[in-house]
Amino acid sequence: MKRTPIYVIILVVACVASTILAMKLNTMQHSFCPEKKDLSGSPIAGFHKFASDVKWMRLVNYLGSLNTVDESNVKQVAERLEELMKLDPNLEKIYKDGALIMSIADPDKTIEFLTTACNNQYLKNNWQIPFYAGYVMMHNAKPANYEKAAEFFEMSMKRSGSDTGASYVVSSFFRAKAKDMVQKDKSLKGDEKLALLKVLYGEWENNQKMGAEGSYRNDGANTQNLNDRLIKALKDVKVASEDYKPTSDGKKYADMVISKVFDKAHICSNCTAPYDAGEKYCSSCGTSLPVWGLCKNQACKKPLKNGNAPFCIHCGAKQK
Amino acid sequence: MNEIITIASGTWKNVLRMKVVYFLILCALVLVASAINYDVLSMGLQKELMIDVSLVLNSIAAMLVVISLTFEIPKELREGVASTLLSKPLGRFQYLIGKMFGCIVTGAVICALIAVGSFFIFNMSFGERIGVTMFQTHLLVILALIPMSALGVLFAVLLPEVIAPIITVVVVWFAFSTKFLAGIPVLYGGILPDLDLFNFRANAVYQVQIPWMYVLLVTLWGICYAAFALSLASIVFERKDIK
Ligand SMILES: [Zn+2]
Ligand SMILES: [Zn+2]
């Protein structure tokens, strides 16, 4: 009996120490297990991951029994996916295989799920999820929200870095931007090709302003990439195709872009084919071209080697 | 000290001598290995499934060891197994501590066997090295035995023989879901345990490493909580009439 006070002291000290420690540990675990605080609170003895495994396999089984996900069953699919997200939010397959399966039946819900995944800490380097979100926003959502889609594509670009395998992400980004511009700027009269050129030129201007540092899209590979895209867009605006007739506005804008971006690259203003020093007419379309790269010697005036050689190969005159 | 070791070693020898224990471990490992057959049904998540199943089974094994303790203590008291020790001044406290240590060691041996077996199966199945986090999470299952054993001891002396195992299971089960009380000092972590602090199965699957500092501190919490539960058990046990 006389030992009871000792036990009581141990009891109180241990109780205080454990509660302090437990509270510290509870906050500490958020740093390496941030999803814990959002997990389902249902008392399943911490078997969340296991419950998720079982539910995932049951979902796969269930989806296998459906011919297609449509209005009649999309609710059930969404519910099952939501349960999974509460149990195991880091499971990439919920979003990549699960949410996308209902992108046609319920694009809004799909985007909601994918947005959650975009904000997930563990999946923060996954560039495919924001890409899918942008894709669904652009192709399945009604009405399509191109501005939001471009935001998702931009997130995807930031995450993929200069991963060359992700160049279609960049294409999608510019296309979404162009579609957004067409939607908002009525003066474009639905001219998506011109809009794309404007978007690309805007991007080029931005890069120029920011200089070498700053932009994640501004390394060598991407500048090259942007120039290629610009040339293609210029061609699209200037050259008539089956479903497109160049407009005078478009041509004017394209000439402006050529003069700003490609003043040193020497491309034909009509068909954007590059041309060499001394050429007076485009070899692809016959358009008259401003001649460049001639010898400084007034009596010679012949084209220099590569257009910029330090000495003339015809008269030997020094060029600079 | 000797008395404690005698009681503890008696406990683990009792359990580890039984052949059925090894049979159950083998069954657990067969279940772990069977995860590899779920590649189609899980759409290629069989590796994740195996990691998780090994941890789930290990946790269940730990729980079973603690439950066996709640059967054993009342039975021993009824049969007067340790009556000479219990009549000594410090004897009752030593008996409880010994039982707790015995339970921890028994559980640790069984859980370690399951963990090592699972690592071996994992390595054979996927030809991959065992990640640090996988090791850590199995270690945490073993460390969780400290507060769980103390709880087992507490309920074994606090409650009648018939309901002690049931209450232990219920308390351990719900002790994983006490997080919503985290704002209430003393009650959270002090009086009510949070066994979820040892549960990082998702981390093992996603290979998000746990800081070793956390492992250290959570062990410390387990010890503190065990001290709390054991001193409470001692207060009750002192007053108990034992035939
Ligand atoms: Zn031309
Ligand atoms: Zn010359």
mmCIF file of N, CA, C and O in Angstrom, chain A residues 1 3-4 7-8 10-11 14-15 17-19 21-26 28-29 31-33 35-37 41-50 53 56-57 60-61 88 90-93 97 122, chain B residues 38 41-43 45 49 52-53 56 89 93 173-174 176-177 179 182 184-186 188-190 196 199-201 203 205-206 208-211 214 217-218 220-221 224 227-228 231-232 234-235 238-239:
data_model
loop_
_atom_site.group_PDB
_atom_site.id
_atom_site.type_symbol
_atom_site.label_atom_id
_atom_site.label_comp_id
_atom_site.label_asym_id
_atom_site.label_seq_id
_atom_site.Cartn_x
_atom_site.Cartn_y
_atom_site.Cartn_z
ATOM 1 N N MET A 1 0.815 -1.206 0.000
ATOM 2 C CA MET A 1 0.000 0.000 0.000
ATOM 3 C C MET A 1 0.853 1.262 0.000
ATOM 4 O O MET A 1 0.567 2.239 -0.669
ATOM 5 N N ARG A 3 3.487 1.914 -1.397
ATOM 6 C CA ARG A 3 4.125 2.252 -2.667
ATOM 7 C C ARG A 3 3.197 3.017 -3.599
ATOM 8 O O ARG A 3 3.641 3.576 -4.597
ATOM 9 N N THR A 4 1.923 3.045 -3.250
ATOM 10 C CA THR A 4 0.955 3.709 -4.142
ATOM 11 C C THR A 4 1.363 5.130 -4.532
ATOM 12 O O THR A 4 1.304 5.486 -5.706
ATOM 13 N N TYR A 7 3.724 5.093 -7.386
ATOM 14 C CA TYR A 7 3.055 4.775 -8.646
ATOM 15 C C TYR A 7 2.301 5.978 -9.180
ATOM 16 O O TYR A 7 2.298 6.249 -10.389
ATOM 17 N N VAL A 8 1.667 6.713 -8.253
ATOM 18 C CA VAL A 8 0.894 7.872 -8.701
ATOM 19 C C VAL A 8 1.820 8.917 -9.328
ATOM 20 O O VAL A 8 1.512 9.493 -10.373
ATOM 21 N N ILE A 10 4.755 8.358 -10.767
ATOM 22 C CA ILE A 10 5.181 7.850 -12.083
ATOM 23 C C ILE A 10 4.065 8.042 -13.094
ATOM 24 O O ILE A 10 4.273 8.509 -14.219
ATOM 25 N N LEU A 11 2.847 7.727 -12.654
ATOM 26 C CA LEU A 11 1.688 7.820 -13.529
ATOM 27 C C LEU A 11 1.529 9.239 -14.079
ATOM 28 O O LEU A 11 1.386 9.448 -15.283
ATOM 29 N N ALA A 14 4.593 10.255 -16.343
ATOM 30 C CA ALA A 14 4.547 9.533 -17.617
ATOM 31 C C ALA A 14 3.427 10.055 -18.490
ATOM 32 O O ALA A 14 3.587 10.215 -19.704
ATOM 33 N N CYS A 15 2.301 10.351 -17.854
ATOM 34 C CA CYS A 15 1.153 10.834 -18.619
ATOM 35 C C CYS A 15 1.476 12.174 -19.280
ATOM 36 O O CYS A 15 1.200 12.377 -20.466
ATOM 37 N N ALA A 17 4.498 13.447 -19.877
ATOM 38 C CA ALA A 17 5.550 13.270 -20.881
ATOM 39 C C ALA A 17 4.967 12.682 -22.160
ATOM 40 O O ALA A 17 5.280 13.135 -23.270
ATOM 41 N N SER A 18 4.077 11.686 -22.032
ATOM 42 C CA SER A 18 3.570 11.073 -23.265
ATOM 43 C C SER A 18 2.672 12.013 -24.046
ATOM 44 O O SER A 18 2.709 12.011 -25.262
ATOM 45 N N THR A 19 1.904 12.828 -23.331
ATOM 46 C CA THR A 19 1.030 13.715 -24.102
ATOM 47 C C THR A 19 1.851 14.773 -24.839
ATOM 48 O O THR A 19 1.572 15.106 -25.983
ATOM 49 N N LEU A 21 4.952 14.415 -25.909
ATOM 50 C CA LEU A 21 5.597 13.723 -27.026
ATOM 51 C C LEU A 21 4.612 13.421 -28.151
ATOM 52 O O LEU A 21 4.904 13.659 -29.328
ATOM 53 N N ALA A 22 3.436 12.939 -27.774
ATOM 54 C CA ALA A 22 2.463 12.557 -28.797
ATOM 55 C C ALA A 22 2.071 13.756 -29.633
ATOM 56 O O ALA A 22 1.935 13.660 -30.854
ATOM 57 N N MET A 23 1.909 14.905 -28.970
ATOM 58 C CA MET A 23 1.514 16.086 -29.735
ATOM 59 C C MET A 23 2.627 16.528 -30.672
ATOM 60 O O MET A 23 2.378 16.945 -31.797
ATOM 61 N N LYS A 24 3.850 16.422 -30.179
ATOM 62 C CA LYS A 24 4.982 16.774 -31.040
ATOM 63 C C LYS A 24 5.054 15.828 -32.246
ATOM 64 O O LYS A 24 5.203 16.253 -33.388
ATOM 65 N N LEU A 25 4.904 14.538 -31.961
ATOM 66 C CA LEU A 25 4.978 13.541 -33.038
ATOM 67 C C LEU A 25 3.852 13.742 -34.048
ATOM 68 O O LEU A 25 4.043 13.577 -35.248
ATOM 69 N N ASN A 26 2.699 14.108 -33.522
ATOM 70 C CA ASN A 26 1.540 14.287 -34.404
ATOM 71 C C ASN A 26 1.791 15.386 -35.436
ATOM 72 O O ASN A 26 1.399 15.252 -36.591
ATOM 73 N N MET A 28 4.903 16.414 -36.185
ATOM 74 C CA MET A 28 6.125 16.031 -36.897
ATOM 75 C C MET A 28 5.824 15.158 -38.113
ATOM 76 O O MET A 28 6.455 15.294 -39.157
ATOM 77 N N GLN A 29 4.833 14.300 -37.996
ATOM 78 C CA GLN A 29 4.590 13.345 -39.088
ATOM 79 C C GLN A 29 4.015 14.027 -40.338
ATOM 80 O O GLN A 29 4.035 13.455 -41.410
ATOM 81 N N SER A 31 5.313 16.334 -41.913
ATOM 82 C CA SER A 31 6.378 16.687 -42.851
ATOM 83 C C SER A 31 6.702 15.540 -43.796
ATOM 84 O O SER A 31 7.050 15.767 -44.947
ATOM 85 N N PHE A 32 6.601 14.307 -43.332
ATOM 86 C CA PHE A 32 6.935 13.193 -44.227
ATOM 87 C C PHE A 32 5.714 12.339 -44.544
ATOM 88 O O PHE A 32 5.815 11.362 -45.287
ATOM 89 N N CYS A 33 4.584 12.689 -43.995
ATOM 90 C CA CYS A 33 3.355 11.956 -44.304
ATOM 91 C C CYS A 33 2.190 12.942 -44.308
ATOM 92 O O CYS A 33 1.267 12.837 -43.505
ATOM 93 N N GLU A 35 -0.317 13.466 -46.082
ATOM 94 C CA GLU A 35 -1.679 13.061 -46.422
ATOM 95 C C GLU A 35 -2.422 12.527 -45.203
ATOM 96 O O GLU A 35 -3.629 12.391 -45.214
ATOM 97 N N LYS A 36 -1.681 12.244 -44.108
ATOM 98 C CA LYS A 36 -2.316 11.608 -42.955
ATOM 99 C C LYS A 36 -3.480 12.416 -42.388
ATOM 100 O O LYS A 36 -4.495 11.866 -42.009
ATOM 101 N N LYS A 37 -3.302 13.740 -42.360
ATOM 102 C CA LYS A 37 -4.349 14.539 -41.715
ATOM 103 C C LYS A 37 -5.632 14.601 -42.537
ATOM 104 O O LYS A 37 -6.687 14.956 -42.017
ATOM 105 N N GLY A 41 -11.491 9.455 -41.549
ATOM 106 C CA GLY A 41 -11.450 9.318 -40.099
ATOM 107 C C GLY A 41 -12.171 8.085 -39.590
ATOM 108 O O GLY A 41 -12.215 7.851 -38.389
ATOM 109 N N SER A 42 -12.729 7.300 -40.515
ATOM 110 C CA SER A 42 -13.470 6.131 -40.042
ATOM 111 C C SER A 42 -12.524 5.174 -39.322
ATOM 112 O O SER A 42 -11.390 4.972 -39.752
ATOM 113 N N PRO A 43 -12.981 4.607 -38.202
ATOM 114 C CA PRO A 43 -12.089 3.785 -37.377
ATOM 115 C C PRO A 43 -11.799 2.438 -38.008
ATOM 116 O O PRO A 43 -12.501 1.468 -37.780
ATOM 117 N N ILE A 44 -10.762 2.367 -38.812
ATOM 118 C CA ILE A 44 -10.397 1.096 -39.427
ATOM 119 C C ILE A 44 -8.993 0.688 -39.014
ATOM 120 O O ILE A 44 -8.273 0.036 -39.749
ATOM 121 N N ALA A 45 -8.616 1.113 -37.795
ATOM 122 C CA ALA A 45 -7.363 0.672 -37.171
ATOM 123 C C ALA A 45 -6.143 0.910 -38.049
ATOM 124 O O ALA A 45 -5.219 0.108 -38.073
ATOM 125 N N GLY A 46 -6.147 1.991 -38.791
ATOM 126 C CA GLY A 46 -4.968 2.325 -39.585
ATOM 127 C C GLY A 46 -4.787 1.453 -40.821
ATOM 128 O O GLY A 46 -3.766 1.530 -41.482
ATOM 129 N N PHE A 47 -5.805 0.644 -41.124
ATOM 130 C CA PHE A 47 -5.678 -0.221 -42.302
ATOM 131 C C PHE A 47 -6.098 0.510 -43.581
ATOM 132 O O PHE A 47 -6.692 -0.089 -44.478
ATOM 133 N N HIS A 48 -5.818 1.804 -43.658
ATOM 134 C CA HIS A 48 -6.263 2.590 -44.812
ATOM 135 C C HIS A 48 -5.684 2.071 -46.117
ATOM 136 O O HIS A 48 -6.373 1.922 -47.108
ATOM 137 N N LYS A 49 -4.391 1.803 -46.084
ATOM 138 C CA LYS A 49 -3.736 1.374 -47.312
ATOM 139 C C LYS A 49 -4.296 0.026 -47.773
ATOM 140 O O LYS A 49 -4.524 -0.192 -48.962
ATOM 141 N N PHE A 50 -4.501 -0.848 -46.803
ATOM 142 C CA PHE A 50 -5.012 -2.173 -47.151
ATOM 143 C C PHE A 50 -6.443 -2.070 -47.692
ATOM 144 O O PHE A 50 -6.786 -2.698 -48.694
ATOM 145 N N ASP A 53 -6.190 -0.986 -51.151
ATOM 146 C CA ASP A 53 -5.798 -2.077 -52.057
ATOM 147 C C ASP A 53 -7.016 -2.895 -52.451
ATOM 148 O O ASP A 53 -7.232 -3.194 -53.631
ATOM 149 N N TRP A 56 -9.462 -0.897 -54.543
ATOM 150 C CA TRP A 56 -8.947 -0.683 -55.899
ATOM 151 C C TRP A 56 -9.199 -1.902 -56.766
ATOM 152 O O TRP A 56 -9.678 -1.806 -57.894
ATOM 153 N N MET A 57 -8.915 -3.089 -56.189
ATOM 154 C CA MET A 57 -9.100 -4.309 -56.983
ATOM 155 C C MET A 57 -10.576 -4.534 -57.273
ATOM 156 O O MET A 57 -10.951 -4.986 -58.358
ATOM 157 N N VAL A 60 -11.437 -2.227 -60.130
ATOM 158 C CA VAL A 60 -10.967 -2.755 -61.411
ATOM 159 C C VAL A 60 -11.928 -3.826 -61.905
ATOM 160 O O VAL A 60 -12.324 -3.855 -63.071
ATOM 161 N N ASN A 61 -12.326 -4.682 -60.971
ATOM 162 C CA ASN A 61 -13.269 -5.738 -61.287
ATOM 163 C C ASN A 61 -14.602 -5.165 -61.764
ATOM 164 O O ASN A 61 -15.182 -5.609 -62.760
ATOM 165 N N ASP A 88 -6.301 6.588 -49.718
ATOM 166 C CA ASP A 88 -4.965 6.428 -50.281
ATOM 167 C C ASP A 88 -4.713 7.512 -51.341
ATOM 168 O O ASP A 88 -4.596 7.215 -52.522
ATOM 169 N N ASN A 90 -2.335 9.133 -52.363
ATOM 170 C CA ASN A 90 -1.111 9.139 -53.172
ATOM 171 C C ASN A 90 -1.156 8.162 -54.342
ATOM 172 O O ASN A 90 -0.234 8.131 -55.150
ATOM 173 N N LEU A 91 -2.198 7.357 -54.411
ATOM 174 C CA LEU A 91 -2.242 6.312 -55.429
ATOM 175 C C LEU A 91 -2.490 6.941 -56.798
ATOM 176 O O LEU A 91 -3.593 7.358 -57.129
ATOM 177 N N GLU A 92 -1.424 6.980 -57.595
ATOM 178 C CA GLU A 92 -1.467 7.631 -58.906
ATOM 179 C C GLU A 92 -2.537 7.022 -59.811
ATOM 180 O O GLU A 92 -3.163 7.716 -60.606
ATOM 181 N N LYS A 93 -2.740 5.720 -59.672
ATOM 182 C CA LYS A 93 -3.666 5.029 -60.567
ATOM 183 C C LYS A 93 -5.105 5.530 -60.422
ATOM 184 O O LYS A 93 -5.868 5.470 -61.372
ATOM 185 N N ASP A 97 -5.660 6.143 -64.188
ATOM 186 C CA ASP A 97 -6.507 5.122 -64.803
ATOM 187 C C ASP A 97 -7.960 5.304 -64.404
ATOM 188 O O ASP A 97 -8.862 5.018 -65.167
ATOM 189 N N TYR A 122 2.735 14.358 -52.579
ATOM 190 C CA TYR A 122 3.543 13.237 -53.055
ATOM 191 C C TYR A 122 3.639 13.224 -54.580
ATOM 192 O O TYR A 122 4.656 12.844 -55.151
ATOM 193 N N TYR B 38 -1.793 -11.162 -57.828
ATOM 194 C CA TYR B 38 -2.833 -10.154 -58.042
ATOM 195 C C TYR B 38 -2.407 -9.093 -59.056
ATOM 196 O O TYR B 38 -2.909 -7.985 -59.040
ATOM 197 N N LEU B 41 -5.498 -8.286 -61.453
ATOM 198 C CA LEU B 41 -6.633 -7.691 -60.759
ATOM 199 C C LEU B 41 -6.294 -6.305 -60.202
ATOM 200 O O LEU B 41 -7.140 -5.422 -60.135
ATOM 201 N N SER B 42 -5.029 -6.100 -59.833
ATOM 202 C CA SER B 42 -4.672 -4.802 -59.261
ATOM 203 C C SER B 42 -4.107 -3.862 -60.323
ATOM 204 O O SER B 42 -3.675 -2.768 -60.012
ATOM 205 N N MET B 43 -4.083 -4.291 -61.561
ATOM 206 C CA MET B 43 -3.511 -3.522 -62.671
ATOM 207 C C MET B 43 -2.065 -3.143 -62.386
ATOM 208 O O MET B 43 -1.681 -1.974 -62.462
ATOM 209 N N LEU B 45 -0.293 -3.441 -59.519
ATOM 210 C CA LEU B 45 0.097 -2.929 -58.200
ATOM 211 C C LEU B 45 0.549 -4.052 -57.260
ATOM 212 O O LEU B 45 0.565 -3.867 -56.051
ATOM 213 N N LEU B 49 1.116 -4.071 -53.219
ATOM 214 C CA LEU B 49 0.233 -4.932 -52.428
ATOM 215 C C LEU B 49 1.048 -5.821 -51.502
ATOM 216 O O LEU B 49 0.730 -5.972 -50.326
ATOM 217 N N ASP B 52 2.405 -3.916 -48.531
ATOM 218 C CA ASP B 52 1.351 -3.590 -47.577
ATOM 219 C C ASP B 52 0.867 -4.825 -46.834
ATOM 220 O O ASP B 52 0.709 -4.800 -45.611
ATOM 221 N N VAL B 53 0.655 -5.920 -47.567
ATOM 222 C CA VAL B 53 0.139 -7.132 -46.921
ATOM 223 C C VAL B 53 1.110 -7.632 -45.863
ATOM 224 O O VAL B 53 0.705 -8.042 -44.768
ATOM 225 N N VAL B 56 0.523 -5.487 -42.881
ATOM 226 C CA VAL B 56 -0.783 -5.742 -42.260
ATOM 227 C C VAL B 56 -0.711 -7.022 -41.432
ATOM 228 O O VAL B 56 -1.120 -7.045 -40.267
ATOM 229 N N PRO B 89 7.108 -7.972 -1.171
ATOM 230 C CA PRO B 89 6.732 -6.550 -1.205
ATOM 231 C C PRO B 89 6.694 -5.964 -2.622
ATOM 232 O O PRO B 89 5.730 -5.328 -3.007
ATOM 233 N N PHE B 93 4.642 -5.693 -8.689
ATOM 234 C CA PHE B 93 5.149 -4.777 -9.715
ATOM 235 C C PHE B 93 6.098 -5.520 -10.659
ATOM 236 O O PHE B 93 6.013 -5.406 -11.885
ATOM 237 N N TRP B 173 -7.841 -1.364 -31.362
ATOM 238 C CA TRP B 173 -8.450 -1.039 -32.667
ATOM 239 C C TRP B 173 -8.741 0.458 -32.769
ATOM 240 O O TRP B 173 -8.353 1.120 -33.737
ATOM 241 N N PHE B 174 -9.392 0.990 -31.741
ATOM 242 C CA PHE B 174 -9.762 2.405 -31.828
ATOM 243 C C PHE B 174 -8.590 3.340 -31.513
ATOM 244 O O PHE B 174 -8.655 4.529 -31.801
ATOM 245 N N PHE B 176 -6.074 3.563 -33.018
ATOM 246 C CA PHE B 176 -5.503 4.046 -34.279
ATOM 247 C C PHE B 176 -6.263 5.270 -34.799
ATOM 248 O O PHE B 176 -5.869 5.877 -35.760
ATOM 249 N N SER B 177 -7.383 5.576 -34.173
ATOM 250 C CA SER B 177 -8.231 6.645 -34.697
ATOM 251 C C SER B 177 -8.451 7.755 -33.677
ATOM 252 O O SER B 177 -9.499 8.370 -33.639
ATOM 253 N N LYS B 179 -6.726 10.485 -33.553
ATOM 254 C CA LYS B 179 -6.104 11.708 -34.065
ATOM 255 C C LYS B 179 -6.996 12.936 -33.902
ATOM 256 O O LYS B 179 -6.517 14.043 -33.703
ATOM 257 N N ALA B 182 -6.355 15.314 -31.099
ATOM 258 C CA ALA B 182 -4.990 15.840 -30.998
ATOM 259 C C ALA B 182 -4.918 17.223 -30.350
ATOM 260 O O ALA B 182 -3.873 17.616 -29.847
ATOM 261 N N ILE B 184 -6.438 18.124 -27.642
ATOM 262 C CA ILE B 184 -6.714 18.084 -26.205
ATOM 263 C C ILE B 184 -5.529 17.479 -25.454
ATOM 264 O O ILE B 184 -5.307 16.270 -25.493
ATOM 265 N N PRO B 185 -4.743 18.301 -24.782
ATOM 266 C CA PRO B 185 -3.590 17.787 -24.042
ATOM 267 C C PRO B 185 -4.039 16.833 -22.937
ATOM 268 O O PRO B 185 -5.200 16.869 -22.522
ATOM 269 N N VAL B 186 -3.119 16.024 -22.448
ATOM 270 C CA VAL B 186 -3.319 15.005 -21.424
ATOM 271 C C VAL B 186 -4.195 13.863 -21.950
ATOM 272 O O VAL B 186 -3.782 12.710 -21.929
ATOM 273 N N TYR B 188 -5.124 13.296 -25.116
ATOM 274 C CA TYR B 188 -4.511 12.739 -26.320
ATOM 275 C C TYR B 188 -3.070 12.337 -26.041
ATOM 276 O O TYR B 188 -2.258 13.162 -25.635
ATOM 277 N N GLY B 189 -2.774 11.088 -26.270
ATOM 278 C CA GLY B 189 -1.401 10.620 -26.112
ATOM 279 C C GLY B 189 -1.006 10.351 -24.673
ATOM 280 O O GLY B 189 -0.129 9.551 -24.404
ATOM 281 N N GLY B 190 -1.667 11.042 -23.720
ATOM 282 C CA GLY B 190 -1.348 10.814 -22.321
ATOM 283 C C GLY B 190 -2.225 9.720 -21.749
ATOM 284 O O GLY B 190 -1.736 8.701 -21.266
ATOM 285 N N ASP B 196 -1.607 5.086 -34.079
ATOM 286 C CA ASP B 196 -1.380 5.463 -35.476
ATOM 287 C C ASP B 196 -0.014 6.141 -35.648
ATOM 288 O O ASP B 196 0.499 6.246 -36.757
ATOM 289 N N ASN B 199 2.113 3.869 -37.403
ATOM 290 C CA ASN B 199 1.554 3.277 -38.618
ATOM 291 C C ASN B 199 1.934 4.095 -39.854
ATOM 292 O O ASN B 199 1.380 5.161 -40.089
ATOM 293 N N PHE B 200 2.875 3.572 -40.631
ATOM 294 C CA PHE B 200 3.289 4.283 -41.850
ATOM 295 C C PHE B 200 3.345 3.335 -43.033
ATOM 296 O O PHE B 200 4.296 3.322 -43.800
ATOM 297 N N ARG B 201 2.302 2.528 -43.144
ATOM 298 C CA ARG B 201 2.312 1.528 -44.220
ATOM 299 C C ARG B 201 2.327 2.197 -45.585
ATOM 300 O O ARG B 201 2.978 1.711 -46.496
ATOM 301 N N ASN B 203 3.715 4.966 -46.311
ATOM 302 C CA ASN B 203 5.088 5.426 -46.565
ATOM 303 C C ASN B 203 5.960 4.304 -47.110
ATOM 304 O O ASN B 203 6.809 4.533 -47.969
ATOM 305 N N VAL B 205 4.992 1.796 -48.905
ATOM 306 C CA VAL B 205 4.615 1.536 -50.287
ATOM 307 C C VAL B 205 5.162 2.632 -51.202
ATOM 308 O O VAL B 205 5.689 2.358 -52.268
ATOM 309 N N TYR B 206 5.049 3.892 -50.766
ATOM 310 C CA TYR B 206 5.466 4.991 -51.633
ATOM 311 C C TYR B 206 6.919 5.395 -51.398
ATOM 312 O O TYR B 206 7.400 6.352 -51.998
ATOM 313 N N VAL B 208 8.532 6.849 -48.980
ATOM 314 C CA VAL B 208 8.820 8.162 -48.412
ATOM 315 C C VAL B 208 9.459 7.910 -47.051
ATOM 316 O O VAL B 208 8.808 7.416 -46.137
ATOM 317 N N GLN B 209 10.731 8.229 -46.945
ATOM 318 C CA GLN B 209 11.459 7.832 -45.749
ATOM 319 C C GLN B 209 10.989 8.566 -44.505
ATOM 320 O O GLN B 209 10.564 9.721 -44.567
ATOM 321 N N ILE B 210 11.087 7.873 -43.377
ATOM 322 C CA ILE B 210 10.698 8.438 -42.091
ATOM 323 C C ILE B 210 11.986 8.905 -41.404
ATOM 324 O O ILE B 210 12.961 8.160 -41.369
ATOM 325 N N PRO B 211 12.009 10.125 -40.860
ATOM 326 C CA PRO B 211 13.236 10.567 -40.189
ATOM 327 C C PRO B 211 13.539 9.672 -38.988
ATOM 328 O O PRO B 211 12.623 9.294 -38.245
ATOM 329 N N TYR B 214 12.253 10.768 -35.719
ATOM 330 C CA TYR B 214 10.856 10.431 -35.426
ATOM 331 C C TYR B 214 10.774 9.039 -34.812
ATOM 332 O O TYR B 214 10.076 8.821 -33.822
ATOM 333 N N LEU B 217 11.844 9.248 -31.251
ATOM 334 C CA LEU B 217 10.883 9.916 -30.374
ATOM 335 C C LEU B 217 9.617 9.081 -30.164
ATOM 336 O O LEU B 217 9.043 9.079 -29.079
ATOM 337 N N VAL B 218 9.215 8.381 -31.220
ATOM 338 C CA VAL B 218 7.994 7.596 -31.069
ATOM 339 C C VAL B 218 8.256 6.399 -30.150
ATOM 340 O O VAL B 218 7.372 5.974 -29.402
ATOM 341 N N LEU B 220 10.275 6.602 -27.646
ATOM 342 C CA LEU B 220 10.241 7.259 -26.341
ATOM 343 C C LEU B 220 8.798 7.424 -25.868
ATOM 344 O O LEU B 220 8.476 7.202 -24.701
ATOM 345 N N TRP B 221 7.929 7.809 -26.804
ATOM 346 C CA TRP B 221 6.515 7.940 -26.442
ATOM 347 C C TRP B 221 5.972 6.593 -25.985
ATOM 348 O O TRP B 221 5.280 6.511 -24.966
ATOM 349 N N CYS B 224 7.101 5.954 -22.473
ATOM 350 C CA CYS B 224 6.386 6.806 -21.518
ATOM 351 C C CYS B 224 4.962 6.314 -21.316
ATOM 352 O O CYS B 224 4.462 6.231 -20.191
ATOM 353 N N ALA B 227 4.897 3.275 -19.266
ATOM 354 C CA ALA B 227 5.095 3.596 -17.854
ATOM 355 C C ALA B 227 3.784 4.056 -17.223
ATOM 356 O O ALA B 227 3.446 3.681 -16.096
ATOM 357 N N PHE B 228 3.042 4.851 -17.979
ATOM 358 C CA PHE B 228 1.738 5.323 -17.497
ATOM 359 C C PHE B 228 0.795 4.145 -17.256
ATOM 360 O O PHE B 228 0.221 3.987 -16.174
ATOM 361 N N SER B 231 1.984 1.840 -14.385
ATOM 362 C CA SER B 231 1.823 2.342 -13.019
ATOM 363 C C SER B 231 0.349 2.318 -12.621
ATOM 364 O O SER B 231 0.016 2.026 -11.467
ATOM 365 N N LEU B 232 -0.511 2.571 -13.595
ATOM 366 C CA LEU B 232 -1.951 2.470 -13.309
ATOM 367 C C LEU B 232 -2.306 1.023 -12.965
ATOM 368 O O LEU B 232 -3.028 0.762 -11.987
ATOM 369 N N SER B 234 -0.330 -1.156 -11.713
ATOM 370 C CA SER B 234 0.255 -1.498 -10.408
ATOM 371 C C SER B 234 -0.634 -1.024 -9.269
ATOM 372 O O SER B 234 -0.815 -1.729 -8.270
ATOM 373 N N ILE B 235 -1.171 0.196 -9.404
ATOM 374 C CA ILE B 235 -2.044 0.720 -8.356
ATOM 375 C C ILE B 235 -3.236 -0.211 -8.148
ATOM 376 O O ILE B 235 -3.608 -0.536 -7.015
ATOM 377 N N GLU B 238 -2.030 -3.811 -6.719
ATOM 378 C CA GLU B 238 -1.674 -3.782 -5.299
ATOM 379 C C GLU B 238 -2.882 -4.114 -4.429
ATOM 380 O O GLU B 238 -2.768 -4.724 -3.378
ATOM 381 N N ARG B 239 -4.038 -3.615 -4.855
ATOM 382 C CA ARG B 239 -5.243 -3.730 -4.042
ATOM 383 C C ARG B 239 -6.021 -5.003 -4.310
ATOM 384 O O ARG B 239 -7.049 -5.238 -3.704
#
